[in-house]
Tab-separated table of C-alpha atoms and ligand atoms in Angstrom:
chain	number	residue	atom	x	y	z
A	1	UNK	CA	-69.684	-115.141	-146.675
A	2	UNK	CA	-68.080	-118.734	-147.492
A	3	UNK	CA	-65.033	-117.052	-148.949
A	4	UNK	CA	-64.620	-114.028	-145.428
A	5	UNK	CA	-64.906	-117.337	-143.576
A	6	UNK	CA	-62.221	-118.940	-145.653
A	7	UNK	CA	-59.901	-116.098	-145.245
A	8	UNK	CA	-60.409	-116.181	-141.653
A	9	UNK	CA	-59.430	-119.912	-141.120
A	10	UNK	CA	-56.319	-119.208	-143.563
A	11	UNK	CA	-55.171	-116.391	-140.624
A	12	UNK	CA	-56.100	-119.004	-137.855
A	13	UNK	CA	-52.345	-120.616	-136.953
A	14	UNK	CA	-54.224	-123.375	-135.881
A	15	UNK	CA	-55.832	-124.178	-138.791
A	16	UNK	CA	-52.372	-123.368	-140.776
A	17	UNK	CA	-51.177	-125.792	-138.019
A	18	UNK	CA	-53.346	-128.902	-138.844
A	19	UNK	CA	-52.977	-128.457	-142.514
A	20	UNK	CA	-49.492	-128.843	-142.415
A	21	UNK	CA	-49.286	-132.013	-140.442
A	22	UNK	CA	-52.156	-133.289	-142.302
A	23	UNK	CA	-50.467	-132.975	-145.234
A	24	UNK	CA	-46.664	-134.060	-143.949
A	25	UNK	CA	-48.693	-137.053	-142.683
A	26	UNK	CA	-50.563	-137.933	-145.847
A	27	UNK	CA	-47.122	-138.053	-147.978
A	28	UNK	CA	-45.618	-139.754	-145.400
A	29	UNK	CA	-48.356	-142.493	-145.745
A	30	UNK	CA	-47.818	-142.796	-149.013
A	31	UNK	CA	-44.005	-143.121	-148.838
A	32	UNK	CA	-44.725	-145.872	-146.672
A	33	UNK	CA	-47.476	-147.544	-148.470
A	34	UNK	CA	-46.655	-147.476	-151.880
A	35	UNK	CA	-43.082	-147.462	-151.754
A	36	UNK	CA	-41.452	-148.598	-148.294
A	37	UNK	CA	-43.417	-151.810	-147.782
A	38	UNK	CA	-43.594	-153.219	-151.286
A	39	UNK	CA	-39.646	-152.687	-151.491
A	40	UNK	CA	-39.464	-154.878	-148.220
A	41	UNK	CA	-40.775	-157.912	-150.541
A	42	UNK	CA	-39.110	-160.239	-152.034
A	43	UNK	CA	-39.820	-159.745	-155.721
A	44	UNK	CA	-39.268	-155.816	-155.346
A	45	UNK	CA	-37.370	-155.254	-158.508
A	46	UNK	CA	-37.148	-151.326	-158.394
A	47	UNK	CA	-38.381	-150.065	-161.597
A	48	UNK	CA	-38.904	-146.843	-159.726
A	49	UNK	CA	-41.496	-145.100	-157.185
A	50	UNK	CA	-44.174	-145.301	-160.241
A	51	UNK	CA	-44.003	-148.933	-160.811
A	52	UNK	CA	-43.854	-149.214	-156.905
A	53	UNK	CA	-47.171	-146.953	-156.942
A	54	UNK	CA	-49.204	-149.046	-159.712
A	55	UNK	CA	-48.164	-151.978	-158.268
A	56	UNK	CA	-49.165	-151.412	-154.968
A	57	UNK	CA	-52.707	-149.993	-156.166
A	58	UNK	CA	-53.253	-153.076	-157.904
A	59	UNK	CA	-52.626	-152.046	-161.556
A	60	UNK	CA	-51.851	-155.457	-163.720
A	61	UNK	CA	-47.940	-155.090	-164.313
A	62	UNK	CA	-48.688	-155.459	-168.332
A	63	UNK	CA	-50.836	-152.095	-168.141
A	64	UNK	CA	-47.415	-150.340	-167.722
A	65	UNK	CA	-45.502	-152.754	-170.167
A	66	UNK	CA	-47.453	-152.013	-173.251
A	67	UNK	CA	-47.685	-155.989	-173.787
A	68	UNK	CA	-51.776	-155.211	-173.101
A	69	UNK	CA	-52.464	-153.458	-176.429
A	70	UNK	CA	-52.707	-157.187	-178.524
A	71	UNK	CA	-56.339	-156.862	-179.245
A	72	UNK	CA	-57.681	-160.547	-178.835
A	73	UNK	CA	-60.549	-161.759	-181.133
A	74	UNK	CA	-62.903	-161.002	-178.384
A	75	UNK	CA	-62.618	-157.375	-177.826
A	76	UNK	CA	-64.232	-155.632	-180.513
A	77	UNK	CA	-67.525	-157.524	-179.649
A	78	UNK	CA	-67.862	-155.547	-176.435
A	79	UNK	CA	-67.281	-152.272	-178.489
A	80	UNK	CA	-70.496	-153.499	-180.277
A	81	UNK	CA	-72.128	-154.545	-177.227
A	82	UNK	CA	-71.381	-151.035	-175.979
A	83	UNK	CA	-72.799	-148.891	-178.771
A	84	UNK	CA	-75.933	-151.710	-178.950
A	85	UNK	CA	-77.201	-150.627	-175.470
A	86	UNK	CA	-76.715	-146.658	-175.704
A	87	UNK	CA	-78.729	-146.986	-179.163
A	88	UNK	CA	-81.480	-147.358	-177.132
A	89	UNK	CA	-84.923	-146.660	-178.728
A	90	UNK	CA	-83.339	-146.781	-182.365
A	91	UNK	CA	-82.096	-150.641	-181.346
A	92	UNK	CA	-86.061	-151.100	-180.646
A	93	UNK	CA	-86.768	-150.122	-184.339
A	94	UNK	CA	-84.230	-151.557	-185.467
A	95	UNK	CA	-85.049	-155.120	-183.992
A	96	UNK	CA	-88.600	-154.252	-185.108
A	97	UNK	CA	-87.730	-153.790	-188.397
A	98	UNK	CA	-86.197	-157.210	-188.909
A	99	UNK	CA	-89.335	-158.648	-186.417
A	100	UNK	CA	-91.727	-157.299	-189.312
A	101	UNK	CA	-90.497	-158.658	-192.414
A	102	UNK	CA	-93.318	-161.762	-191.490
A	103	UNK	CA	-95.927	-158.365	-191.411
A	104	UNK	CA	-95.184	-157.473	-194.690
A	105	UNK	CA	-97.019	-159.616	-196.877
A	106	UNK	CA	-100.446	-158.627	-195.585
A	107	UNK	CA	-99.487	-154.930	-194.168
A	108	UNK	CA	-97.296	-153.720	-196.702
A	109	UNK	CA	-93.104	-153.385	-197.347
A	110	UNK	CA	-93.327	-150.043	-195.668
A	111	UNK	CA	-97.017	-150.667	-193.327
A	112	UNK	CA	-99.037	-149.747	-196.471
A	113	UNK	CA	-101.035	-152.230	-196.895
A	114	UNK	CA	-102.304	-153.175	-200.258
A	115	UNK	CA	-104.867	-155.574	-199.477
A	116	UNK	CA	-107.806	-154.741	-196.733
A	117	UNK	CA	-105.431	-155.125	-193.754
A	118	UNK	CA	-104.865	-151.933	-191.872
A	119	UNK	CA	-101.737	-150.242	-192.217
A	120	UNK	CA	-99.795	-150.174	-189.488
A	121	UNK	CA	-97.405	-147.102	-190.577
A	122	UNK	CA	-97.407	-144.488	-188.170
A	123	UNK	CA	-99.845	-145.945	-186.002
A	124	UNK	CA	-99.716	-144.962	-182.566
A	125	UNK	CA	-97.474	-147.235	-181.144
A	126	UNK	CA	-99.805	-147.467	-177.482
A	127	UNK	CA	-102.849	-149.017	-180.270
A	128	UNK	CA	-100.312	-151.744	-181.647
A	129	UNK	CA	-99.389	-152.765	-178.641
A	130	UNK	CA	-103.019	-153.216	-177.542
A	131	UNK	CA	-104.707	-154.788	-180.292
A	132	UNK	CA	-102.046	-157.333	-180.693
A	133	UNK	CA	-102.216	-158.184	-177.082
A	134	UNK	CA	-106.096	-158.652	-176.860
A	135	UNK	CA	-105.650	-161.283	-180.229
A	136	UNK	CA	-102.808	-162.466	-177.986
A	137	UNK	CA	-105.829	-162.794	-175.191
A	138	UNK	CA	-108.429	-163.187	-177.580
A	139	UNK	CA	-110.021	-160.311	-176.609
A	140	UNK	CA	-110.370	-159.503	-180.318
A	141	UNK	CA	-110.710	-162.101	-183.285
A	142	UNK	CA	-109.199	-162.957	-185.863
A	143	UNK	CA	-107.757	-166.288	-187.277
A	144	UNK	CA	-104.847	-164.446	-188.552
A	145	UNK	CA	-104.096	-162.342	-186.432
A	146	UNK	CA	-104.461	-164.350	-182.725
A	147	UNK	CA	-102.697	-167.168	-184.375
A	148	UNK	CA	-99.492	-164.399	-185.228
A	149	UNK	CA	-99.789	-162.740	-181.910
A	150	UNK	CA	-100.019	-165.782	-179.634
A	151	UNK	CA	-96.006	-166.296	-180.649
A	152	UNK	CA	-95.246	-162.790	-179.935
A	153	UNK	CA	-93.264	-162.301	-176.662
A	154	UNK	CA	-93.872	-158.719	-175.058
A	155	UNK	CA	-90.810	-157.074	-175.747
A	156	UNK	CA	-91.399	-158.215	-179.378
A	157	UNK	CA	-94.528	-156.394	-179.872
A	158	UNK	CA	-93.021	-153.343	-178.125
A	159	UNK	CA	-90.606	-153.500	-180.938
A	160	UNK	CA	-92.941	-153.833	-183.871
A	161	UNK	CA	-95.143	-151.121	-182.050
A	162	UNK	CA	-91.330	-148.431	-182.155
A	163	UNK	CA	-90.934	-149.558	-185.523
A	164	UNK	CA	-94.715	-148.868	-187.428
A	165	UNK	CA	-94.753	-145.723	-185.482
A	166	UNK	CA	-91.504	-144.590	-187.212
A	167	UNK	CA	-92.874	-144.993	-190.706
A	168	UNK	CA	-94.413	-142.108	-192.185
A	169	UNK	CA	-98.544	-142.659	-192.602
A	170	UNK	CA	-100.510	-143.197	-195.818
A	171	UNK	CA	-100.663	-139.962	-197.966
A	172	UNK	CA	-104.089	-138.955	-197.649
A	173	UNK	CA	-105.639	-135.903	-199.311
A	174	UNK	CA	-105.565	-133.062	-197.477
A	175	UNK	CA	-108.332	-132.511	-194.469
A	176	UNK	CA	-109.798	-129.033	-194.638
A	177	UNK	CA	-112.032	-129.357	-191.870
A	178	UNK	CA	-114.988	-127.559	-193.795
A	179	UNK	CA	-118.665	-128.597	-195.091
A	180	UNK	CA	-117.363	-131.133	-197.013
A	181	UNK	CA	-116.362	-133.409	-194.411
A	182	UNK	CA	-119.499	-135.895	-193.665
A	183	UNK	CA	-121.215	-134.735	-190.510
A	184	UNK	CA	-120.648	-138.011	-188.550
A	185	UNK	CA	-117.030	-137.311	-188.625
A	186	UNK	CA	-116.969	-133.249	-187.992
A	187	UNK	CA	-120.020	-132.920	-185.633
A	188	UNK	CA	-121.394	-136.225	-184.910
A	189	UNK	CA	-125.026	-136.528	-184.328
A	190	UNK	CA	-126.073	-135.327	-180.702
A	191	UNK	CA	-129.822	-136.992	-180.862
A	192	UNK	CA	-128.284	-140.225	-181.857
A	193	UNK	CA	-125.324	-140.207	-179.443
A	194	UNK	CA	-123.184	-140.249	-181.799
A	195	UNK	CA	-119.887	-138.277	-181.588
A	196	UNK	CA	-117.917	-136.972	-183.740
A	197	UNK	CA	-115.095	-139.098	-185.006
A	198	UNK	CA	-112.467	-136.405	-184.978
A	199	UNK	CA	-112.932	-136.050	-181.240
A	200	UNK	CA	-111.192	-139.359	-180.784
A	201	UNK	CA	-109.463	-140.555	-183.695
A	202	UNK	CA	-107.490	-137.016	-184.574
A	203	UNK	CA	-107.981	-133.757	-186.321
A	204	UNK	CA	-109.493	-131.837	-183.417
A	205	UNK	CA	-108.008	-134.216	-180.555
A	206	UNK	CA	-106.593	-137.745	-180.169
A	207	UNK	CA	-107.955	-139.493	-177.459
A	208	UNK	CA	-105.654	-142.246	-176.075
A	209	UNK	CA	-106.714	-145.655	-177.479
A	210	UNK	CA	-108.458	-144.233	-180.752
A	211	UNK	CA	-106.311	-145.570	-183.247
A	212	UNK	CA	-105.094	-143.078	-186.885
A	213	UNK	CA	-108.014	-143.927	-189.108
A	214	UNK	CA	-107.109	-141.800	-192.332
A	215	UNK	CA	-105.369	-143.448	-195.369
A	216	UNK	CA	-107.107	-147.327	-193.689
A	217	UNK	CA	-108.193	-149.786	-196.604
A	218	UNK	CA	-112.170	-148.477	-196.711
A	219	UNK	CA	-113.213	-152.524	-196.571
A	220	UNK	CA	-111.017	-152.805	-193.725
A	221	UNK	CA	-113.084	-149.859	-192.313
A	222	UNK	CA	-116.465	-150.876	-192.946
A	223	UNK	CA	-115.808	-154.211	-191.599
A	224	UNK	CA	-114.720	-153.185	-188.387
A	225	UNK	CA	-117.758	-150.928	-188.109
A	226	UNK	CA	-120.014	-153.533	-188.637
A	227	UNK	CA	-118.307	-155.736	-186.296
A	228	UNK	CA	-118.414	-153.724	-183.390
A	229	UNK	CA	-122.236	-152.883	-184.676
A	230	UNK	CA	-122.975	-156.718	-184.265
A	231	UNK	CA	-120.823	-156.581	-180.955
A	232	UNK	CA	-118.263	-159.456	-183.209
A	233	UNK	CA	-115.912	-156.889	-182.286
A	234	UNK	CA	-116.012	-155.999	-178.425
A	235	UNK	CA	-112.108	-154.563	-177.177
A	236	UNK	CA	-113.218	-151.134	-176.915
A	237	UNK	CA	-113.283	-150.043	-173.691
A	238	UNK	CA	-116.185	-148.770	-172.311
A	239	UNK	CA	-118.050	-149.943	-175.636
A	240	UNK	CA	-117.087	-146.532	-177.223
A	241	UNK	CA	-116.833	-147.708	-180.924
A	242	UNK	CA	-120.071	-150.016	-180.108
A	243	UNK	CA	-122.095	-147.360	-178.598
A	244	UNK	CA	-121.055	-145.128	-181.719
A	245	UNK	CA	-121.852	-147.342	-184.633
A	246	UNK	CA	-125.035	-148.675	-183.219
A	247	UNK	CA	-126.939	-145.708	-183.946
A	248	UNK	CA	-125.344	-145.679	-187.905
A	249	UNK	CA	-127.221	-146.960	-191.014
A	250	UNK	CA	-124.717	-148.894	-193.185
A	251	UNK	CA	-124.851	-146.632	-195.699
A	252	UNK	CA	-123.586	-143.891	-193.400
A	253	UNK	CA	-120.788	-146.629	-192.647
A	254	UNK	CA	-119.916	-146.622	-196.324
A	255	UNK	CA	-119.905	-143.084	-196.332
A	256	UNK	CA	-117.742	-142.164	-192.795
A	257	UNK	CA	-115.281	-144.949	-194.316
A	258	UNK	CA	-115.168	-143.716	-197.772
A	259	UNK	CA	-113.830	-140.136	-196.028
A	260	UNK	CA	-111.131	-141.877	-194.158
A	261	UNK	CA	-109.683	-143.824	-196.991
A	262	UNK	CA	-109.860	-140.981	-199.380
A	263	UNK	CA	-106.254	-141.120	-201.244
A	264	UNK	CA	-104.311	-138.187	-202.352
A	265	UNK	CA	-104.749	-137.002	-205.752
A	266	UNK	CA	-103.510	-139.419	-208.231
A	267	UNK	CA	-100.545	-137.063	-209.062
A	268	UNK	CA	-99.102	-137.203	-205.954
A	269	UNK	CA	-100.124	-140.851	-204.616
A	270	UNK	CA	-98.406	-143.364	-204.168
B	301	HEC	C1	-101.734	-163.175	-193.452
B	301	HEC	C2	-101.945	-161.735	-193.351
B	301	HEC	C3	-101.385	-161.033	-192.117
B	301	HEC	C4	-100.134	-161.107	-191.585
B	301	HEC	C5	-98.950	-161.953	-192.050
B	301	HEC	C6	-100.104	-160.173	-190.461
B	301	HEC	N1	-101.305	-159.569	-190.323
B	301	HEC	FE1	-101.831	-158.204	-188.920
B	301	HEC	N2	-103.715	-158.130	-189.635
B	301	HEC	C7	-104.178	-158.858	-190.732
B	301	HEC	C8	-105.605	-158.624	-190.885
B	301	HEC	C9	-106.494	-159.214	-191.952
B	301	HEC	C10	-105.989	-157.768	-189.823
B	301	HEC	C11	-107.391	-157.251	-189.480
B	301	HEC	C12	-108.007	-158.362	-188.622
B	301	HEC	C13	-109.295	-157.958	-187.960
B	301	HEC	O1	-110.275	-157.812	-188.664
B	301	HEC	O2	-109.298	-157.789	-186.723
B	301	HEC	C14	-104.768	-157.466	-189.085
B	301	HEC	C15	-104.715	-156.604	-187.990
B	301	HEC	C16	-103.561	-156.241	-187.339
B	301	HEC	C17	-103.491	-155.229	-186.316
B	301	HEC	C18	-104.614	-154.353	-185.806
B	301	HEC	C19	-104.489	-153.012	-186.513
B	301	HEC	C20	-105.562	-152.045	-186.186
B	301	HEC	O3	-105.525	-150.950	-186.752
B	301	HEC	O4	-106.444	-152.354	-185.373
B	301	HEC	C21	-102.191	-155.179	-185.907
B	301	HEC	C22	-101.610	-154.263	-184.850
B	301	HEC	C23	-101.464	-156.146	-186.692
B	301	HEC	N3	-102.306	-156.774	-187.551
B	301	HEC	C24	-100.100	-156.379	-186.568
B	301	HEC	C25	-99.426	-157.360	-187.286
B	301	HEC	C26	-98.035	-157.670	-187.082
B	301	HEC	C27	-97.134	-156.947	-186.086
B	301	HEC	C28	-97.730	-158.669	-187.918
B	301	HEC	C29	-96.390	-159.362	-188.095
B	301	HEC	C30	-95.828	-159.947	-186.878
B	301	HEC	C31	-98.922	-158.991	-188.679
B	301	HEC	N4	-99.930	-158.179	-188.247
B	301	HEC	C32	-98.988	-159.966	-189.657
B	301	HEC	C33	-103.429	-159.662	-191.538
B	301	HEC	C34	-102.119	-160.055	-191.316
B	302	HEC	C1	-115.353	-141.522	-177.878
B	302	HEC	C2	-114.230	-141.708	-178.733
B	302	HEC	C3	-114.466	-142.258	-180.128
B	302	HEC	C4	-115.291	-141.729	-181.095
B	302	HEC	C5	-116.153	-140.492	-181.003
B	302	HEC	C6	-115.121	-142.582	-182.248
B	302	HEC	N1	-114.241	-143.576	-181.989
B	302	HEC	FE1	-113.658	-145.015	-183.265
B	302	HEC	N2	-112.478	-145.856	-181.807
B	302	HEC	C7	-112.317	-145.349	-180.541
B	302	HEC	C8	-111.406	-146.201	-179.801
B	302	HEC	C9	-110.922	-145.981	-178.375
B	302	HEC	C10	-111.051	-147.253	-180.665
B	302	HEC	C11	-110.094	-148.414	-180.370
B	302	HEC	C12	-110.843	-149.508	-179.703
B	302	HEC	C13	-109.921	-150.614	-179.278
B	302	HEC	O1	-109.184	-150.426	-178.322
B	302	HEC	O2	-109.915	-151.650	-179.939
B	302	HEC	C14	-111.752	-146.997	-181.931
B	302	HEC	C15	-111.650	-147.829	-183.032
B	302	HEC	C16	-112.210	-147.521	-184.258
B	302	HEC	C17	-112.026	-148.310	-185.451
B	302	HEC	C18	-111.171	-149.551	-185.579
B	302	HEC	C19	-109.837	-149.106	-186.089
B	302	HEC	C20	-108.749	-150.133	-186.031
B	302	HEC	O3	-107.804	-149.972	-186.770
B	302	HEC	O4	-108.828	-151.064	-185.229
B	302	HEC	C21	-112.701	-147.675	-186.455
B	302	HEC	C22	-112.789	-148.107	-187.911
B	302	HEC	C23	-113.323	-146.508	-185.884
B	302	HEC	N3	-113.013	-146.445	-184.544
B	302	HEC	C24	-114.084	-145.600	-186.592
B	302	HEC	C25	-114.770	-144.533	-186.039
B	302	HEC	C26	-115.647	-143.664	-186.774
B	302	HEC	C27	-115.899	-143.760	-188.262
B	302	HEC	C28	-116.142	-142.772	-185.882
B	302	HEC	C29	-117.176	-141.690	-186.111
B	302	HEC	C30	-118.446	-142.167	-186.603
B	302	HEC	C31	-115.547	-143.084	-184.591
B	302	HEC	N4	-114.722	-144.156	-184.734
B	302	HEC	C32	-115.788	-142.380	-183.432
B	302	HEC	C33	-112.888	-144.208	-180.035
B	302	HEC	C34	-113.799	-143.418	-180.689
């Protein structure tokens, strides 16, 4: 249809008509523009119509001398500048990175810790970002910790937060989802409220919040279950983690923890 209507215009002499004289008139403009009236200035020196034309349209004179291609000492930095901003989520790691070498002494050269902090590798960055912002609050406590976080600015932790979640998680020994996996964590216990772990923290589902549990320093995991038992620990939202454990013996504690800390086989661990 566009291209019959086309045709038709094209056999109209009065459209032929106003494309001409739109056209005579648009050189004619330019003629006068770029070339007449500049030339009626003083310092017209004519280095012909294409000087006349740059000129005119405001192009700096040394564009078209080749004087502009000294590089000054300043110019590569915007080059870097440049690439810096289109890195995008790889400049968040990046800054991370550097951001966590004060991290590593208790979490571990590559967030594997190998003392009873958590590791951080591979955690969900959304759970970084939360727990260090309720020690920033105080929401959660710990000496350490709130004392580190308090200094953190928000675009820092978002860093740190891109940076553990790029590096790969403990090695843990395979999950095969079978008898063998304590009850608490594959089925929970429905007359004690309990449910199961994997419903929240993975395997089945991950519900948002519930942070990676498996390859976690098994002290590191028992502690926090007690805490929120004895309500020393109280972040989770709608008391899910206190609700859970309050129902749990402490040897069932020992035992849920013991599953998520299990290692790989000593063959293949690290
Ligand atoms: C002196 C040792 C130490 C240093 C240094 C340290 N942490 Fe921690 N971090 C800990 C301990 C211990 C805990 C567990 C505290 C608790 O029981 O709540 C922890 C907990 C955390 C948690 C909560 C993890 C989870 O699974 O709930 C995050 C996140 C964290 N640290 C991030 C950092 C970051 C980021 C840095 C560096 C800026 C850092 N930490 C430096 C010892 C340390
Ligand atoms: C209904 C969902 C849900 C279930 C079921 C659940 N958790 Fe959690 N768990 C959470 C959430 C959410 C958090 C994070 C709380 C916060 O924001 O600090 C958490 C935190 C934890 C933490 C602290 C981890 C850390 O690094 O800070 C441990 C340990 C834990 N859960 C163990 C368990 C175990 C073991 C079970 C099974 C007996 C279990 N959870 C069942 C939702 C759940």
């Amino acid at each position: 249809m566009m291209h019959e209507g086309g045709m038709y215009a094209w056999r109209n002499p009065w459209f032929r008509w106003s494309l001409l004289s739109l056209s005579i008139f648009t050189v004619l403009s330019i003629l006068v523009g770029f070339v007449w009236l500049p030339s009626v200035h003083g310092d017209f020196t004519a280095q012909g119509i294409w000087a006349s034309i740059c000129r005119a349209a405001g192009v700096p004179a040394s564009w078209s001398s080749g004087a502009a291609v000294k590089a000054g000492p300043g110019s590569s930095n915007v080059v870097l500048e440049r690439d810096m901003a289109r890195a995008g989520a790889s400049d968040s790691i990046g800054r991370g990175a550097t951001l966590a070498l004060n991290c590593t002494m208790c979490h571990g050269a590559q967030g594997i810790s190998i003392s009873n902090a958590p590791n951080l590798a591979g955690q969900y960055p959304e759970v970084v970002i939360k727990q260090l912002h309720d020690y920033k609050s105080g929401k959660r406590a710990s000496s350490i910790m709130e004392a580190l976080a308090t200094r953190l600015p928000d675009k820092d932790i978002e860093d740190l937060a891109a940076y553990f979640a790029s590096l790969p998680k403990a090695r843990t020994a395979p999950t095969t989802y079978d008898e063998s996996l304590p009850p608490l964590v594959r089925v929970g216990d429905p007359m004690r409220n309990i449910a199961p772990c994997i419903s929240c923290h993975g395997g089945v589902d991950q519900k948002l919040g519930a942070p990676w549990l498996e390859g976690m320093p098994k002290e590191y995991l028992v502690g926090q279950l007690k805490a929120f038992a004895q309500g020393n620990r109280h972040n989770d939202p709608e008391a899910q983690m206190r609700n859970m454990v309050r129902g749990m013996t402490t040897q069932e504690m020992e035992e849920v923890s013991a599953f998520y800390a299990r290692k790989a086989s000593p063959a293949e661990g690290r």
